[in-house]
mmCIF file of C-alpha atoms in Angstrom:
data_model
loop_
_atom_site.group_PDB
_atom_site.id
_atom_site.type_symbol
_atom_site.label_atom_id
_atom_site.label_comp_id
_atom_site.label_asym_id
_atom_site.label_seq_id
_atom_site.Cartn_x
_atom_site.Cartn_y
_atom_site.Cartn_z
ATOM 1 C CA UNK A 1 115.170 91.331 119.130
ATOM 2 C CA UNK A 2 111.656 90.834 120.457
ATOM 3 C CA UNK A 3 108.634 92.308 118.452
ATOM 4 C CA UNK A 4 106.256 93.679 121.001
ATOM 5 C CA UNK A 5 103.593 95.191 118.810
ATOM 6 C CA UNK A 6 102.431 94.565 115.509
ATOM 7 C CA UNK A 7 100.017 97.397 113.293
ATOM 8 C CA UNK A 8 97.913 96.398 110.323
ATOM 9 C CA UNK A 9 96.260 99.193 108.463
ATOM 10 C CA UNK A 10 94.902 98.868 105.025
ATOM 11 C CA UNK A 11 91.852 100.400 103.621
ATOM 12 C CA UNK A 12 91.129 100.284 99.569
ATOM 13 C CA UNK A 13 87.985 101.305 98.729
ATOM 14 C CA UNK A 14 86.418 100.643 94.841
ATOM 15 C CA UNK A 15 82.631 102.762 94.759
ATOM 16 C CA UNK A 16 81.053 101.174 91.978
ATOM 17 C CA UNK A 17 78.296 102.967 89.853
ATOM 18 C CA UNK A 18 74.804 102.426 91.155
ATOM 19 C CA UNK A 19 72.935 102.009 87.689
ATOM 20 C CA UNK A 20 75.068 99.184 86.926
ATOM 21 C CA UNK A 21 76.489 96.723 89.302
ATOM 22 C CA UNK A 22 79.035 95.646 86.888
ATOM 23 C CA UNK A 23 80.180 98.325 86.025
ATOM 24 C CA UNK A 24 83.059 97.550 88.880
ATOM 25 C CA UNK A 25 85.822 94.860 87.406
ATOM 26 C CA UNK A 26 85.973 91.888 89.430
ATOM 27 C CA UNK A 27 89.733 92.183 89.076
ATOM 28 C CA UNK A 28 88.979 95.381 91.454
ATOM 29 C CA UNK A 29 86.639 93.695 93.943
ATOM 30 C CA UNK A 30 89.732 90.664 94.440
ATOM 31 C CA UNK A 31 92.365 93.580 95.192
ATOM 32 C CA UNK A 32 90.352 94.867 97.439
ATOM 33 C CA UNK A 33 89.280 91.451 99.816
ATOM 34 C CA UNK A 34 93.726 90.771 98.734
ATOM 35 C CA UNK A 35 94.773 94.282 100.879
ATOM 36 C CA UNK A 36 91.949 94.590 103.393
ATOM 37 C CA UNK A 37 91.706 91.235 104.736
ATOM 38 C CA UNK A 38 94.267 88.871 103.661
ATOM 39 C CA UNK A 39 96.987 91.353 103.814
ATOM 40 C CA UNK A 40 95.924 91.394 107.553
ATOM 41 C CA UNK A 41 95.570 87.338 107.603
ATOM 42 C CA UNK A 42 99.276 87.599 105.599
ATOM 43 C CA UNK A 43 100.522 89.650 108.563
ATOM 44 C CA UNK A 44 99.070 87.907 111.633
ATOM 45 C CA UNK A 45 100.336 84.773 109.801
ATOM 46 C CA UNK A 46 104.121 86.043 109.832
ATOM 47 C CA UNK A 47 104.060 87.555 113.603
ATOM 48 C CA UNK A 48 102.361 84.932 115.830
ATOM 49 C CA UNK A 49 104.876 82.140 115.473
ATOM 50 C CA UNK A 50 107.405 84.890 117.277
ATOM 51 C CA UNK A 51 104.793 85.883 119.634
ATOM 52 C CA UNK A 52 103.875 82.648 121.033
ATOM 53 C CA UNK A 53 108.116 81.825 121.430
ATOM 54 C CA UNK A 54 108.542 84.728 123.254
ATOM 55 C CA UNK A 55 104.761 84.450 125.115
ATOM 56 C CA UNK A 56 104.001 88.058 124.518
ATOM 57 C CA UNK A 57 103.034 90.384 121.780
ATOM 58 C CA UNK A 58 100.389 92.941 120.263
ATOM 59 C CA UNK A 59 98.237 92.709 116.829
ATOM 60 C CA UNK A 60 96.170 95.932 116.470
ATOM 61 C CA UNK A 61 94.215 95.831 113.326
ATOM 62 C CA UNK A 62 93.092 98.711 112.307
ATOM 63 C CA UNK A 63 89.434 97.941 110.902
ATOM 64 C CA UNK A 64 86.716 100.831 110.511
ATOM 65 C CA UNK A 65 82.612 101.568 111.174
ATOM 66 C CA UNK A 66 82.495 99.304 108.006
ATOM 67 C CA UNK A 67 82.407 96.396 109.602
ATOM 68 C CA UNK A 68 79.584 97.342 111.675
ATOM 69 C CA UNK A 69 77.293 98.881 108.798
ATOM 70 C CA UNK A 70 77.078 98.047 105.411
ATOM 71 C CA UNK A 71 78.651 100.520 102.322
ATOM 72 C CA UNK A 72 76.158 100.140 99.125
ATOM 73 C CA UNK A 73 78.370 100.480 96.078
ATOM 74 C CA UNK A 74 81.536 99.371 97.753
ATOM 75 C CA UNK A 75 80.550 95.852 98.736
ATOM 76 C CA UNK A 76 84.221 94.593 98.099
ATOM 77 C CA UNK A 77 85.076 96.750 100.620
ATOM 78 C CA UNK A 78 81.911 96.067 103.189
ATOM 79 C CA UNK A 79 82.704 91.993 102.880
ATOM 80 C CA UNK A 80 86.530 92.489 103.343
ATOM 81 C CA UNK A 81 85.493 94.651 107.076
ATOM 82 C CA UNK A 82 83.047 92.436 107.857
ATOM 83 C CA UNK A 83 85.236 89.467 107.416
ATOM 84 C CA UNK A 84 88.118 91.132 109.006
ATOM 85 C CA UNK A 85 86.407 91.737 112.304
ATOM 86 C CA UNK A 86 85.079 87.769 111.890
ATOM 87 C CA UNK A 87 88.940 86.982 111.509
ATOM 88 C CA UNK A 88 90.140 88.981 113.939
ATOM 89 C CA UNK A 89 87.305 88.283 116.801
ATOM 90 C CA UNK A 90 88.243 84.378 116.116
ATOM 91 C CA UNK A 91 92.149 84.771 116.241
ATOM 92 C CA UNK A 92 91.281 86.189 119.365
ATOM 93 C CA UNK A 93 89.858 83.296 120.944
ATOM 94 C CA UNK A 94 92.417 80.796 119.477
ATOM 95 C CA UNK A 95 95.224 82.836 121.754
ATOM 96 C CA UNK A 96 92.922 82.776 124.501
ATOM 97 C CA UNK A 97 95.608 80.607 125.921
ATOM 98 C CA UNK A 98 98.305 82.950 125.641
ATOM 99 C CA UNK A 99 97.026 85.876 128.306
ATOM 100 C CA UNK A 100 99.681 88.294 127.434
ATOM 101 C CA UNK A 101 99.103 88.056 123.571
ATOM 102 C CA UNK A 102 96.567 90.662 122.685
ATOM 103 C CA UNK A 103 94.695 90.998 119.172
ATOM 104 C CA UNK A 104 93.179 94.276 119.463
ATOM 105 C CA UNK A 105 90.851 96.302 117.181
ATOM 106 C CA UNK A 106 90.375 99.698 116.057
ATOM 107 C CA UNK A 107 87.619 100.945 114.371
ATOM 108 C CA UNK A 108 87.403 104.386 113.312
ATOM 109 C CA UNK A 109 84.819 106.335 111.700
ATOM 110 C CA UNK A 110 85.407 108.229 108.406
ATOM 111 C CA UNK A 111 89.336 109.504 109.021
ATOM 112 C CA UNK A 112 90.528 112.665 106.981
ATOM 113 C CA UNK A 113 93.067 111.289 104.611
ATOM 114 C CA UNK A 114 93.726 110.940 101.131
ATOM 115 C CA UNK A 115 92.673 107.560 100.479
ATOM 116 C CA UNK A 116 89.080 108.936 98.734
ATOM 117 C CA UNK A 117 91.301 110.879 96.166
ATOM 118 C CA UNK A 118 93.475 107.731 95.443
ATOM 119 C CA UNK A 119 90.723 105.255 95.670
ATOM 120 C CA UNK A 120 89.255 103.070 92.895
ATOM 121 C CA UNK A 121 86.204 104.878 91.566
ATOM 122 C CA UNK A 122 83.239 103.532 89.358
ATOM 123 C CA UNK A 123 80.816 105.930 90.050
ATOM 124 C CA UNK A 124 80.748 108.811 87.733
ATOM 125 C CA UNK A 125 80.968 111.196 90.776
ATOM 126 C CA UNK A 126 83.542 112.801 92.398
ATOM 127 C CA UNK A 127 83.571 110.671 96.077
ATOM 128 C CA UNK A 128 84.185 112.819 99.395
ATOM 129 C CA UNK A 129 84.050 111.344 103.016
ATOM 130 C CA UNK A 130 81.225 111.723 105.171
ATOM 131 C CA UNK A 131 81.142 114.282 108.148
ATOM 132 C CA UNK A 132 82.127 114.056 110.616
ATOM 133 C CA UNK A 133 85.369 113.162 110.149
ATOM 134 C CA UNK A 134 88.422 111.743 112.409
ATOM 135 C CA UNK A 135 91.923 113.167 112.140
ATOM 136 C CA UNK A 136 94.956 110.540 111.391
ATOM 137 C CA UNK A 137 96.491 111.758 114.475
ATOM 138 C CA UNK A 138 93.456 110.505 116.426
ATOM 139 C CA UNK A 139 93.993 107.290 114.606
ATOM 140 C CA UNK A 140 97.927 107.036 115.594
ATOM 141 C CA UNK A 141 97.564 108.044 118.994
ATOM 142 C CA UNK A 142 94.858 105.264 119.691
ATOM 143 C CA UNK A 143 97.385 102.466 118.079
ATOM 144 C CA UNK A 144 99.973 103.833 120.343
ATOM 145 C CA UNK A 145 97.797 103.511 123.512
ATOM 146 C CA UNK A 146 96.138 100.209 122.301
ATOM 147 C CA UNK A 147 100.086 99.467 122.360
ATOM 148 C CA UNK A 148 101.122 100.236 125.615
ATOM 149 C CA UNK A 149 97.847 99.203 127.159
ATOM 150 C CA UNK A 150 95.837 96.560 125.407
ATOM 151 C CA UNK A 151 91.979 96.897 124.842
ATOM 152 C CA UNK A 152 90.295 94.188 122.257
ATOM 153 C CA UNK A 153 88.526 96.827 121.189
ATOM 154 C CA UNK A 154 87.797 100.974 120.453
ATOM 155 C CA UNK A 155 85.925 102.814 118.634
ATOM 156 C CA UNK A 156 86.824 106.304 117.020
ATOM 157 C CA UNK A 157 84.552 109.206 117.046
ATOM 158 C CA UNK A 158 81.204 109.613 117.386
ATOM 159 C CA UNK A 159 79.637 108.665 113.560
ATOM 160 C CA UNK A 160 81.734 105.756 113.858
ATOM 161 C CA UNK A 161 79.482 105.065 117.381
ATOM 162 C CA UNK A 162 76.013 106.345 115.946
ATOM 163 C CA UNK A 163 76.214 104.521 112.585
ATOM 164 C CA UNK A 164 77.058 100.927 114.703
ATOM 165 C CA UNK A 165 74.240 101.721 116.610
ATOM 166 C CA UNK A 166 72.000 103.135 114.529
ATOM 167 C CA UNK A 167 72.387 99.690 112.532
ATOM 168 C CA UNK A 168 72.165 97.476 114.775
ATOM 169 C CA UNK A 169 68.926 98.916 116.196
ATOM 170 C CA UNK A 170 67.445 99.386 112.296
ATOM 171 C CA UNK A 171 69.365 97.444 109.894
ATOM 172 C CA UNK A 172 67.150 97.888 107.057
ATOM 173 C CA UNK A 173 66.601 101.621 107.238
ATOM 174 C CA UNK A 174 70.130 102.564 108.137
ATOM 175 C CA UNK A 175 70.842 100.870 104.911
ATOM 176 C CA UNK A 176 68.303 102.441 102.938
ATOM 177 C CA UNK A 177 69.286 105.666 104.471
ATOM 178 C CA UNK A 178 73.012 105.164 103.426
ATOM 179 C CA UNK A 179 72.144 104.062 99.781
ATOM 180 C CA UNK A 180 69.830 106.571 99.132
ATOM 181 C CA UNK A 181 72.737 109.225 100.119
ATOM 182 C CA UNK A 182 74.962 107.267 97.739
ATOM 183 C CA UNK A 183 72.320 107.552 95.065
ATOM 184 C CA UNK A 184 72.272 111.283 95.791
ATOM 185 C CA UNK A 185 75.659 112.212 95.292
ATOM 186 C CA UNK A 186 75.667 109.960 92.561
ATOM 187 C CA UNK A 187 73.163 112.265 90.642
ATOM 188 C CA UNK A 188 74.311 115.473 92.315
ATOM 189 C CA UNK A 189 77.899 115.404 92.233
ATOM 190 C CA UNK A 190 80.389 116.843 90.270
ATOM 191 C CA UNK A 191 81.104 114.245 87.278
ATOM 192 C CA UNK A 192 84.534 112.207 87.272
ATOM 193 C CA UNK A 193 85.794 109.732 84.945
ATOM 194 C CA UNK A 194 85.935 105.774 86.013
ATOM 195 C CA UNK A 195 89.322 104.978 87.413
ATOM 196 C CA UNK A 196 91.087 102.098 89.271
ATOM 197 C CA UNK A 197 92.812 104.556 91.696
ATOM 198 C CA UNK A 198 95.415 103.271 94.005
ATOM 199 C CA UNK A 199 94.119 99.273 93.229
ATOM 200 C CA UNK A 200 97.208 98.633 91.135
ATOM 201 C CA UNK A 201 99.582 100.883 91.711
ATOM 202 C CA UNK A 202 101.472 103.727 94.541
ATOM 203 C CA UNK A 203 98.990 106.826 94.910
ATOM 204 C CA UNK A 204 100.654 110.262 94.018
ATOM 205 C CA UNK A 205 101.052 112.764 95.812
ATOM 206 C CA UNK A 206 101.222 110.893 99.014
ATOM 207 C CA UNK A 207 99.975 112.793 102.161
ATOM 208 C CA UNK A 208 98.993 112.788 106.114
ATOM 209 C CA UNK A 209 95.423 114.629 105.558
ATOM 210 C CA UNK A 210 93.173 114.853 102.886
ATOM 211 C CA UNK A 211 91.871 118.198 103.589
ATOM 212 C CA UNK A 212 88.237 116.708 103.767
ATOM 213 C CA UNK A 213 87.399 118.117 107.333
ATOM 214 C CA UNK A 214 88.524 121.950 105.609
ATOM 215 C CA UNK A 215 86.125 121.231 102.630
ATOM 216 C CA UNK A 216 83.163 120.393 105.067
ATOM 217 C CA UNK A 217 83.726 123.437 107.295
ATOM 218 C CA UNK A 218 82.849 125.235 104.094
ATOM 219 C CA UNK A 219 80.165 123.251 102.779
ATOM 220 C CA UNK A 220 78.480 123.769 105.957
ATOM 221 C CA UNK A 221 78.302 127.196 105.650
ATOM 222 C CA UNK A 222 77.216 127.372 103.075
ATOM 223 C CA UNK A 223 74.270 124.424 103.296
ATOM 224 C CA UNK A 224 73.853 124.762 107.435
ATOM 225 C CA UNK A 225 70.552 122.685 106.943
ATOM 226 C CA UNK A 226 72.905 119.664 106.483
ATOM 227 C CA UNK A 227 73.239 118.869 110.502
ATOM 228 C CA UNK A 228 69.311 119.146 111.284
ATOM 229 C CA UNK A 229 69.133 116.735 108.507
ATOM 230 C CA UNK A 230 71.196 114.515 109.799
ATOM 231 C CA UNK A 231 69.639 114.473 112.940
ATOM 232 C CA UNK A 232 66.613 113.851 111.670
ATOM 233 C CA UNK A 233 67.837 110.771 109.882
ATOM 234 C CA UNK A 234 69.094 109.632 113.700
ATOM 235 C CA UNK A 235 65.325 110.367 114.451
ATOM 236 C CA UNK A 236 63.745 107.698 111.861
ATOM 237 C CA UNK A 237 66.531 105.628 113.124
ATOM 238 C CA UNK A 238 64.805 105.548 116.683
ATOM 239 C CA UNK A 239 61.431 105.436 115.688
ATOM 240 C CA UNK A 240 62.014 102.868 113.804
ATOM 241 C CA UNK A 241 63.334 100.660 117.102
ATOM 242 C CA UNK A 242 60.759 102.020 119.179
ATOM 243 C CA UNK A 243 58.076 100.719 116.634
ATOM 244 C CA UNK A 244 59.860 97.419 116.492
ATOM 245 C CA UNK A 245 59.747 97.498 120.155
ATOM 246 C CA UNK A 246 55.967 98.174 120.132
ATOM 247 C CA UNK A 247 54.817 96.051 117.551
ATOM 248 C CA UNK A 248 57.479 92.678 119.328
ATOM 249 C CA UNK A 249 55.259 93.777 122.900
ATOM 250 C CA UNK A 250 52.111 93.630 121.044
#
């Protein structure tokens, strides 16, 4: 039997608390780099030996906007997606040689599942993803055209598009601007108790969607200020470039 197509999808995420850095175990920042990139190194590892036999074959790894922006508080989990797209970008080039092995990558923005309510928190807040917010379905039916017709690699719904860019124009502000929304919710949300989530063992109840795209419908209407703020953080994003741009001409 041939393997055609091989999917790698892990995402643990451990938000550590932002008045005290250590407050994270280091035993839950090395599960973390262990699932999200070795468990992809692991799987590559076991599948190319058949793929270059049989001179064909598919790795999609399934990465996210993390490893385009930073995450303050969950640097486990920013190193393991920065170092995944490193890995995967040079695996790449290695097969170069083979032209109908593909290593393709996906990268999603914030997808409604469960895995905030079974992650590894260290916060003292109750964590919820960030509008807007991609459905799994989006998710699968990208891997199964990435399958069928290889790309090296897409990108999933706008924030996923406006946060890469937004960094790479402004790295310094668009990660001021995301800690300072950590350090918000931090202080504003509702309290939760320090817990090491799905790190060590099988999350319960296990589910497709996490309901988070419901929840934001109704926090929305009920705060509808929250999208002209948003833009306006896009705004000081921009300004900040065109600055740059003035000040580089001057």
């Amino acid at each position: 039997m041939r393997l055609r197509a091989k999917v790698r999808r892990w995402c643990w995420r451990p938000a550590g608390d932002r008045r005290c850095r250590r407050s994270t175990p280091i035993e839950a920042h090395q599960r973390v780099i262990q699932a999200n990139l070795l468990g992809h190194m692991h799987g590559a590892h076991a599948v190319l030996p058949g793929f270059i036999a049989q001179g064909c074959g598919t790795l999609i790894n399934t990465i996210s906007l993390g490893a385009w922006a930073p995450a303050p508080y969950a640097t486990a989990y920013s190193a393991s997606k920065f170092a995944l797209r490193g890995f995967s970008e040079a695996l790449s080039a290695e097969l170069s040689a083979w032209p109908h092995i593909h290593v393709c990558d996906i990268f999603p923005g914030f997808v409604d599942t469960p895995g905030m309510r079974h992650a590894a928190n260290y916060t003292g807040a109750t964590v919820r993803a960030v509008p807007p917010l991609v459905s799994p379905e989006e998710v699968a039916q990208a891997m199964v055209k990435v399958a069928k017709w290889p790309r090296r690699a897409v990108t999933i719904g706008g924030s996923a598009r406006v946060v890469r860019a937004g960094h790479a124009l402004a790295p310094r502000l668009s990660g001021w601007i995301a800690a300072r929304g950590m350090d918000h919710h931090a202080r504003h949300g509702e309290p939760a108790p320090h817990t090491a989530g799905n790190l060590f063992a099988p999350s319960e109840p296990a589910a497709v969607s996490g309901g988070f795209r419901q929840e934001a419908r109704q926090r929305a209407a009920r705060k509808p200020l929250v999208p002209v703020l948003g833009g306006a953080l896009l705004a000081g994003v921009a300004l900040n470039w065109l600055m740059g741009r003035r000040g580089a001409a001057v």
